[in-house]
Short mmCIF file of C-alpha atoms in Angstrom, two decimals:
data_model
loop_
_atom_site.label_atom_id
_atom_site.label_comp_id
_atom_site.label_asym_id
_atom_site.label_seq_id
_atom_site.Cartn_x
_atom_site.Cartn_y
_atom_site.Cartn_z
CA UNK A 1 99.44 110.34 88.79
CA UNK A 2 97.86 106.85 89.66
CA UNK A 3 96.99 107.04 93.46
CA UNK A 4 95.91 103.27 95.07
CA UNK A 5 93.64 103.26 98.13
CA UNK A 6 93.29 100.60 100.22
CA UNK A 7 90.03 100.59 101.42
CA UNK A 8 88.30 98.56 104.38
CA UNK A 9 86.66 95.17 103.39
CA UNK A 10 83.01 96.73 104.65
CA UNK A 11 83.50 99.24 102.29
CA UNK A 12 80.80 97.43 100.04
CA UNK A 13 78.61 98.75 101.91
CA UNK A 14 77.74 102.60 102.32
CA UNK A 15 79.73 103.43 105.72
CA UNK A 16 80.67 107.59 106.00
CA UNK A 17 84.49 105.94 105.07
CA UNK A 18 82.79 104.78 101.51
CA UNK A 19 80.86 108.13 101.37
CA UNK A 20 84.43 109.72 101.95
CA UNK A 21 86.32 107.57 98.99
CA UNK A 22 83.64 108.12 96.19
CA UNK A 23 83.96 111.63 97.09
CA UNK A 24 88.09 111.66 96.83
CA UNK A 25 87.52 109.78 93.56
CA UNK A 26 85.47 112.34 91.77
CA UNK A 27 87.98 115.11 93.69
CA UNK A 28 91.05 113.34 91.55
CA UNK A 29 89.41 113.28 88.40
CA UNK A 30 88.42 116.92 88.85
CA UNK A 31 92.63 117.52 89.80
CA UNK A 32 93.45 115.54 86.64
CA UNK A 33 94.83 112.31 88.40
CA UNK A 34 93.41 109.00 89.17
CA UNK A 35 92.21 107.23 92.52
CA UNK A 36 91.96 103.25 92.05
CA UNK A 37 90.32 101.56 95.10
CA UNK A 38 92.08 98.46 96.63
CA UNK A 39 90.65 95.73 99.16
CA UNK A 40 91.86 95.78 102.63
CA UNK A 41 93.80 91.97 102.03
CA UNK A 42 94.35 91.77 99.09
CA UNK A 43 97.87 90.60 97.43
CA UNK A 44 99.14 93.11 95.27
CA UNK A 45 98.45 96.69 93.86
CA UNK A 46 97.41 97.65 90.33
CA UNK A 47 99.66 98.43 87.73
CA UNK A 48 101.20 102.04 87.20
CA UNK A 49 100.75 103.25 90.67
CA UNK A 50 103.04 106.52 92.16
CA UNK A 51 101.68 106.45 95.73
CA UNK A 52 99.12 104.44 98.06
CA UNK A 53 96.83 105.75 100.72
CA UNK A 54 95.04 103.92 103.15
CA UNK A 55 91.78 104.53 104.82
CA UNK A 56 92.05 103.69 109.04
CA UNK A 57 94.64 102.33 109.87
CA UNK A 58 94.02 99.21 111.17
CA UNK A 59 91.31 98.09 108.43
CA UNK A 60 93.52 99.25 105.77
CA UNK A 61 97.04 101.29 106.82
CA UNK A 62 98.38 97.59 107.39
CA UNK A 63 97.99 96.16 104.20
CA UNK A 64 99.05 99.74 102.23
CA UNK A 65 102.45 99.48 104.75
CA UNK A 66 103.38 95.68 103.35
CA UNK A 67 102.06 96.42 99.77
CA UNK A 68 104.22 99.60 99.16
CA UNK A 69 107.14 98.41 100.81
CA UNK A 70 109.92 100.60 100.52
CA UNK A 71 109.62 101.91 96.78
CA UNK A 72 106.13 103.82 97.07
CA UNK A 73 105.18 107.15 99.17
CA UNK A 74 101.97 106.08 101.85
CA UNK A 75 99.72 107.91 102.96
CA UNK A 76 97.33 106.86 106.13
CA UNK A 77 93.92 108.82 106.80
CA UNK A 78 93.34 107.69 110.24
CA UNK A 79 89.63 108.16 111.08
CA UNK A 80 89.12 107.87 114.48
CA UNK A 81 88.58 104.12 115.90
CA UNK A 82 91.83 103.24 115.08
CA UNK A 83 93.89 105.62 117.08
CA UNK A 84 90.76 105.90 120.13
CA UNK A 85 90.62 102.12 120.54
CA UNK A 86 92.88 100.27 118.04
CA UNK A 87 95.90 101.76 119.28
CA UNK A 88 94.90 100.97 122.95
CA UNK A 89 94.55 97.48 122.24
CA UNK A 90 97.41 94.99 123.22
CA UNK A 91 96.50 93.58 120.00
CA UNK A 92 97.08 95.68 117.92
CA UNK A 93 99.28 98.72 119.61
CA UNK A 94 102.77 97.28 117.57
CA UNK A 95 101.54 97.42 114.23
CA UNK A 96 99.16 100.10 114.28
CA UNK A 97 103.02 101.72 115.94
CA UNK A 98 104.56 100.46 112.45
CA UNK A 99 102.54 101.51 110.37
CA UNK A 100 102.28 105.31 111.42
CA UNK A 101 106.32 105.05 111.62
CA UNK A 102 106.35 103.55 108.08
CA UNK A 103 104.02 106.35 106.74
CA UNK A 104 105.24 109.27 104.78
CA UNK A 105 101.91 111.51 106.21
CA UNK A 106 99.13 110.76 108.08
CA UNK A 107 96.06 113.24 107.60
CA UNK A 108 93.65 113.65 110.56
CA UNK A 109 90.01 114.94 110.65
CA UNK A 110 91.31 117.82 112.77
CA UNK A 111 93.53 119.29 115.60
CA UNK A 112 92.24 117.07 118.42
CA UNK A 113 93.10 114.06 117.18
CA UNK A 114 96.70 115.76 115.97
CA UNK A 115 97.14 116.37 119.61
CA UNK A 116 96.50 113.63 121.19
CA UNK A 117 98.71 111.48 118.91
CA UNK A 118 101.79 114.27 119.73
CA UNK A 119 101.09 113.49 123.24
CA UNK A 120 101.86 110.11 123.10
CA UNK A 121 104.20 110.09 120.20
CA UNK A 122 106.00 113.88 119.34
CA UNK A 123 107.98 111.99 116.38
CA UNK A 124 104.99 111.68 114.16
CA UNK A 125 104.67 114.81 114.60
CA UNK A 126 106.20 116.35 111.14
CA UNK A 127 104.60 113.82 109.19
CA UNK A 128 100.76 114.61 110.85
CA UNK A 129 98.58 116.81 108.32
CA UNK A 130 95.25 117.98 109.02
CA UNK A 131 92.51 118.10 106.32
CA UNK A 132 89.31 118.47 107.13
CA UNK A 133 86.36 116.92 105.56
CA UNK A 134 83.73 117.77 103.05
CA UNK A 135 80.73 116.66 101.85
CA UNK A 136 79.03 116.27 98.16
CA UNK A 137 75.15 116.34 98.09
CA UNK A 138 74.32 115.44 94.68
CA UNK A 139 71.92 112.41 95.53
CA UNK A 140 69.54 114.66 98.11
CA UNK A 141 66.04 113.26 98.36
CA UNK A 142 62.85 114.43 98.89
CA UNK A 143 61.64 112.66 100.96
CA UNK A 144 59.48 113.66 103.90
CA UNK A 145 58.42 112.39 107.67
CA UNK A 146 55.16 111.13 106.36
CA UNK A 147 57.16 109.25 103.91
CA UNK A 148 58.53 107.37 106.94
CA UNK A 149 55.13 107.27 108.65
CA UNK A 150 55.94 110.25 111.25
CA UNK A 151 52.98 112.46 111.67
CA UNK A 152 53.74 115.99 110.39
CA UNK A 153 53.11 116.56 114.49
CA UNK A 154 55.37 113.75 116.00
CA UNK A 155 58.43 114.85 117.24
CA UNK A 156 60.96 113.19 115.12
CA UNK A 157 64.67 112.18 116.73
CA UNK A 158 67.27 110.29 114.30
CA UNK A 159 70.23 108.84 114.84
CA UNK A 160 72.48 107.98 111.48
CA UNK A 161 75.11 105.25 112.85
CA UNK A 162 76.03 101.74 112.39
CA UNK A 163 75.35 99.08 114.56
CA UNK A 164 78.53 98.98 116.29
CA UNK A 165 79.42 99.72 120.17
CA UNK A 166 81.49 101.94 119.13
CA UNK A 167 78.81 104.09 118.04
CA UNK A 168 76.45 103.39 121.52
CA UNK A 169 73.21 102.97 119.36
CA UNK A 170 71.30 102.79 122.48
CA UNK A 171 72.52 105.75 124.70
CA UNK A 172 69.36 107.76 123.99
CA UNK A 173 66.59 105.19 124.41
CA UNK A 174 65.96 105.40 128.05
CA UNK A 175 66.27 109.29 128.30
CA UNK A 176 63.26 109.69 125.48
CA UNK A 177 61.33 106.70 127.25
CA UNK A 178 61.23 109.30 130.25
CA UNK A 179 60.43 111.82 127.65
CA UNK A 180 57.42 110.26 126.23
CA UNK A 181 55.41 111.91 129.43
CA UNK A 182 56.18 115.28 127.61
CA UNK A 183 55.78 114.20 123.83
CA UNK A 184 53.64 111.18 123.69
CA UNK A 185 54.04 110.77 119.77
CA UNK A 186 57.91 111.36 119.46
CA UNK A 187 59.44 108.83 117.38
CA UNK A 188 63.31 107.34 116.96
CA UNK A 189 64.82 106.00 113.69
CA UNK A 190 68.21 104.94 114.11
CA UNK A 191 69.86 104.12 110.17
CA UNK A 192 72.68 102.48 109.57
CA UNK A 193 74.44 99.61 108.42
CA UNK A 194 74.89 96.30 110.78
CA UNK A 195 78.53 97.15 111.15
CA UNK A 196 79.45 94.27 114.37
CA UNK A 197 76.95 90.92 113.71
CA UNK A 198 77.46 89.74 117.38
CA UNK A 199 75.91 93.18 118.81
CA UNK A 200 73.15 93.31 116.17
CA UNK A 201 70.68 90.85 118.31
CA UNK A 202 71.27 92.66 121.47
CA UNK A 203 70.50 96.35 119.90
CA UNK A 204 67.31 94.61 118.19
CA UNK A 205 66.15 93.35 121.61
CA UNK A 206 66.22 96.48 123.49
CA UNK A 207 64.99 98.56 120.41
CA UNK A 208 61.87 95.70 119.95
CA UNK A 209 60.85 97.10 123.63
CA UNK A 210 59.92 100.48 122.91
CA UNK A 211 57.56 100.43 119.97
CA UNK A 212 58.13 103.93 119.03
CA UNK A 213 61.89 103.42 118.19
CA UNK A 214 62.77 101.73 115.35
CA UNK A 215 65.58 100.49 113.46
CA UNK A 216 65.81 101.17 109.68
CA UNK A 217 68.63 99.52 108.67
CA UNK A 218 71.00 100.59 105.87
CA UNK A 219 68.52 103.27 103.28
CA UNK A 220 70.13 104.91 100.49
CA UNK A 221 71.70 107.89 100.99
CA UNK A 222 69.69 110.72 99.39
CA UNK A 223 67.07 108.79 101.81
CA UNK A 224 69.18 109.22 104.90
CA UNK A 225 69.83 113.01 104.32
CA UNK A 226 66.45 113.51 103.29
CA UNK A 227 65.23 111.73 106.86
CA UNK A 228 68.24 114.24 108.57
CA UNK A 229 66.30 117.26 106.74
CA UNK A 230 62.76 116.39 108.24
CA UNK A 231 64.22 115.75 111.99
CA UNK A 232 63.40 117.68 114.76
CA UNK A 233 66.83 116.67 115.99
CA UNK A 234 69.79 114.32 114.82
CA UNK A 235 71.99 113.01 117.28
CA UNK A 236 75.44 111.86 117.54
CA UNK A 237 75.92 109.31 120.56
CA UNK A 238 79.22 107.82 119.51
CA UNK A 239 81.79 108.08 123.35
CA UNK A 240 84.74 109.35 120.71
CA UNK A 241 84.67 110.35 117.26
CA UNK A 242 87.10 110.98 114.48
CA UNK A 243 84.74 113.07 112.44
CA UNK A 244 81.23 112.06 111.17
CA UNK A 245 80.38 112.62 108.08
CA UNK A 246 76.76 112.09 109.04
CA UNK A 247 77.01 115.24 111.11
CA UNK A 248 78.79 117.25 108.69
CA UNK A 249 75.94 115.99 106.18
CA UNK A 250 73.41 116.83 108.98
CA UNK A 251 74.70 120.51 109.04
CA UNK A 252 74.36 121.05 105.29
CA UNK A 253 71.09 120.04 105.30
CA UNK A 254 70.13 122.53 107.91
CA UNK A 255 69.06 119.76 110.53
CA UNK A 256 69.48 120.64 114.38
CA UNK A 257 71.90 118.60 115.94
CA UNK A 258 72.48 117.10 119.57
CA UNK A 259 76.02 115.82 119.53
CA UNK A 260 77.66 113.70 122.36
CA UNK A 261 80.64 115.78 123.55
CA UNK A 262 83.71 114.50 121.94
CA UNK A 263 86.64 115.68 119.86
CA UNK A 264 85.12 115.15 116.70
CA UNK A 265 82.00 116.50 117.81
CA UNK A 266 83.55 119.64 118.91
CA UNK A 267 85.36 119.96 116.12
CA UNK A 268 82.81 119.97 113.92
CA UNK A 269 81.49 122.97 115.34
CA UNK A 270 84.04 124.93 116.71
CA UNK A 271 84.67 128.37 115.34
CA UNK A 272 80.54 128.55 114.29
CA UNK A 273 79.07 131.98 114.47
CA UNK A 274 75.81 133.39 115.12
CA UNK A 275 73.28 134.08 118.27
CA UNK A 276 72.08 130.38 117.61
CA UNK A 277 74.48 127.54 118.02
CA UNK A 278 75.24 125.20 115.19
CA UNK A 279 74.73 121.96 117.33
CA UNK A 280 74.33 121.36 121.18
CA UNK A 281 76.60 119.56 123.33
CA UNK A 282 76.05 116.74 126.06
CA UNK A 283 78.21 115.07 128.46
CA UNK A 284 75.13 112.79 130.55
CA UNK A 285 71.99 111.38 130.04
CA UNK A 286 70.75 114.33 131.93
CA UNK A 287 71.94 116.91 130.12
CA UNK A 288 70.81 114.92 126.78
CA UNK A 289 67.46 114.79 128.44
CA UNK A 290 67.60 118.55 129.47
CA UNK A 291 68.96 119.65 125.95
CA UNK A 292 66.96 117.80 123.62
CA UNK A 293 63.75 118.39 125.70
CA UNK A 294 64.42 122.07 125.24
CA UNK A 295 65.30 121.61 121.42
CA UNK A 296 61.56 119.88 120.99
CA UNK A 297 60.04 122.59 122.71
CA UNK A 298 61.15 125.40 120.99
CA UNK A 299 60.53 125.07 116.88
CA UNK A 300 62.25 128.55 116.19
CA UNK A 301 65.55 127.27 118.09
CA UNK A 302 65.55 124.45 115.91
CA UNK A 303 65.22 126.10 112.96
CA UNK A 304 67.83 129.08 113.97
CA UNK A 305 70.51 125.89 114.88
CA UNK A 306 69.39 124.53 111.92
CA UNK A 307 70.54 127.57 109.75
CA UNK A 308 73.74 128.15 111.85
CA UNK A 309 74.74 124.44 111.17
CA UNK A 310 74.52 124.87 107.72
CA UNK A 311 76.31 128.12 107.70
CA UNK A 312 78.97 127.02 109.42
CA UNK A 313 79.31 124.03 107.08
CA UNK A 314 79.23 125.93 103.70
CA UNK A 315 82.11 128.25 105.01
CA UNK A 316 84.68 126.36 106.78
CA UNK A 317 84.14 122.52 104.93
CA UNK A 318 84.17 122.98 101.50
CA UNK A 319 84.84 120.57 99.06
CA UNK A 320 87.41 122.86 96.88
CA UNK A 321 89.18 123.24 100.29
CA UNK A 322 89.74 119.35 100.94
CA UNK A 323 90.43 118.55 97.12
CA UNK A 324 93.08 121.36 96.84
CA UNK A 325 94.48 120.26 100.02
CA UNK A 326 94.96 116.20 98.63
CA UNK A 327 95.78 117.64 95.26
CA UNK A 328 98.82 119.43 96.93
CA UNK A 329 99.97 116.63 99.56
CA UNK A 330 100.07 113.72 97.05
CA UNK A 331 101.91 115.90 94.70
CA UNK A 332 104.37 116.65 97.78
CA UNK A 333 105.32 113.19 98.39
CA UNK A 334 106.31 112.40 95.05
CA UNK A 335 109.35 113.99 92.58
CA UNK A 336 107.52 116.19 89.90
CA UNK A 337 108.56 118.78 87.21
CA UNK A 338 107.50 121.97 86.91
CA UNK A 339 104.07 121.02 84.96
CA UNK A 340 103.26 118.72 87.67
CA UNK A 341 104.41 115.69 85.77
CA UNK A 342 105.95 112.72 87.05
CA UNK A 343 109.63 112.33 86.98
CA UNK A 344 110.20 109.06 89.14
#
């Protein structure tokens, strides 16, 4: 089986949707089949393909709709943007509309999202599957907070997102200004990629005021989980969220997490056990204030959330799970034999 994804054109750079493809590459190879990447726009697909799947909808579930036509199963993974604000937009409502009806499944992060697209359209319904995501950390550094030039002392926040609204890269900065009367030497490294050019300047204006924040820009990724390891807390500040893999990569690492309250968010943690939790939730700048202020304070909570995080991770996201569960619906859509083997 020859499987052709149709990826989003920022894709050349390391977004959690590119972190989520090289992993469902190595996933097929392990199943015995083949994943072949294809540019969101571009004018035909590769030779000797049996289905195509396309990563959001918008940024890629377009272009897999008009390239498979009618002669090739599709499969859209839609990640979270494209149904919370895509689909809301006159814009593009009708064809994101299309393209779902066109689709032969559509896998979701997780029940929320399944949900909420029921509610507003129960005919998508038998065609919705729910696989959860994974995470593979073979490229974990060791790197440290003095290796960032964070005191072994400082209280360390850090946000992994791109510079996007959609992500609200700035929520936090006025709650720890307030903060700083408690923890003088507490630092903020947001790192990410410059996802949205035209909001770029304004986030490097208001971070340029506070000269303990700083933005790192896009740093490999053993970096990045390595910087997630050595945090006092890593937050998640995005208003909705399909699933992020940098806090599913956050709770493998052990890190203590502050998570906006959102669907994603919760269900990323829901069903952890333990007497610590695996992440806190806030709804205000208050209660981020309130929470992560108590999260600083308290070394042994962090490192209890920080074990219950990864706990939780290891046990309900593993990466046999999600490659056994693509394995099976790709094989689904298409007309096989009893060994598996094409017959179309």
């Amino acid at each position: 089986m020859r499987v052709a994804m149709v990826v989003p054109a920022e894709l050349q750079v390391l977004t959690g949707n590119a972190v989520d493809v090289l992993r469902w590459q190595a996933q097929a190879l392990d199943s015995g089949f083949e994943i072949v990447t294809v540019a969101q726009g571009a004018d035909a697909l590769p030779p000797d393909v049996d289905l195509v799947h396309a990563i959001h909808t918008t940024k890629g579930g377009i272009d897999a709709a008009r390239l498979a036509g009618d002669r090739l199963p599709l499969v859209i993974s839609v990640c979270g943007s494209d149904f919370y604000i895509h689909y809301h937009e006159p814009r593009w409502k009708q064809a994101v509309e299309e393209t779902w009806r066109r689709a032969d499944a559509i896998v979701l992060w997780h029940d929320g999202i399944k949900n909420d697209m029921i509610a507003i359209d129960s005919s998508l319904a038998p065609k919705l599957r729910v696989i959860g995501p994974s995470v593979r950390l073979d490229d974990l550094s060791r790197s440290t907070r003095e290796s960032w030039g964070v005191g072994p002392d400082d209280p360390l926040v850090v946000l992994p997102a791109s510079i996007r609204a959609p992500k609200d890269p700035l929520y936090a900065l006025s709650a720890l200004d307030r903060m700083r009367a408690e923890f003088p030497t507490l630092r903020f490294l947001i790192a990410g990629a410059i996802r949205d050019t035209a909001y770029q300047p304004a986030v490097s204006r208001e971070i340029a005021r506070y000269p303990w924040a700083e933005f790192l820009g896009p740093i490999p990724r053993g970096e990045l989980l390595g910087l997630m390891r050595a945090a006092d807390a890593v937050l998640n500040t995005s208003p909705e969220e399909g699933f992020a893999n940098s806090v599913l990569e956050a709770m493998v690492v052990g890190a203590p997490l502050l998570l906006r309250d959102n669907a994603g968010n919760r269900a990323a943690v829901r069903g952890a056990r333990g007497e610590a939790p695996a992440a806190l939730l806030f709804s205000t700048q208050d209660d981020f204030q309130v929470e992560l202020t108590r999260m600083l304070r308290d070394r042994e909570l962090r490192t209890a959330m920080g074990g219950a995080a990864r706990r939780h991770a290891e046990s309900r996201f593993s990466e046999e799970r999600e490659r056994i569960a693509y394995r099976d619906l790709y094989f689904s859509l298409l007309e096989t034999d009893a060994y598996g083997r094409l017959s179309r």
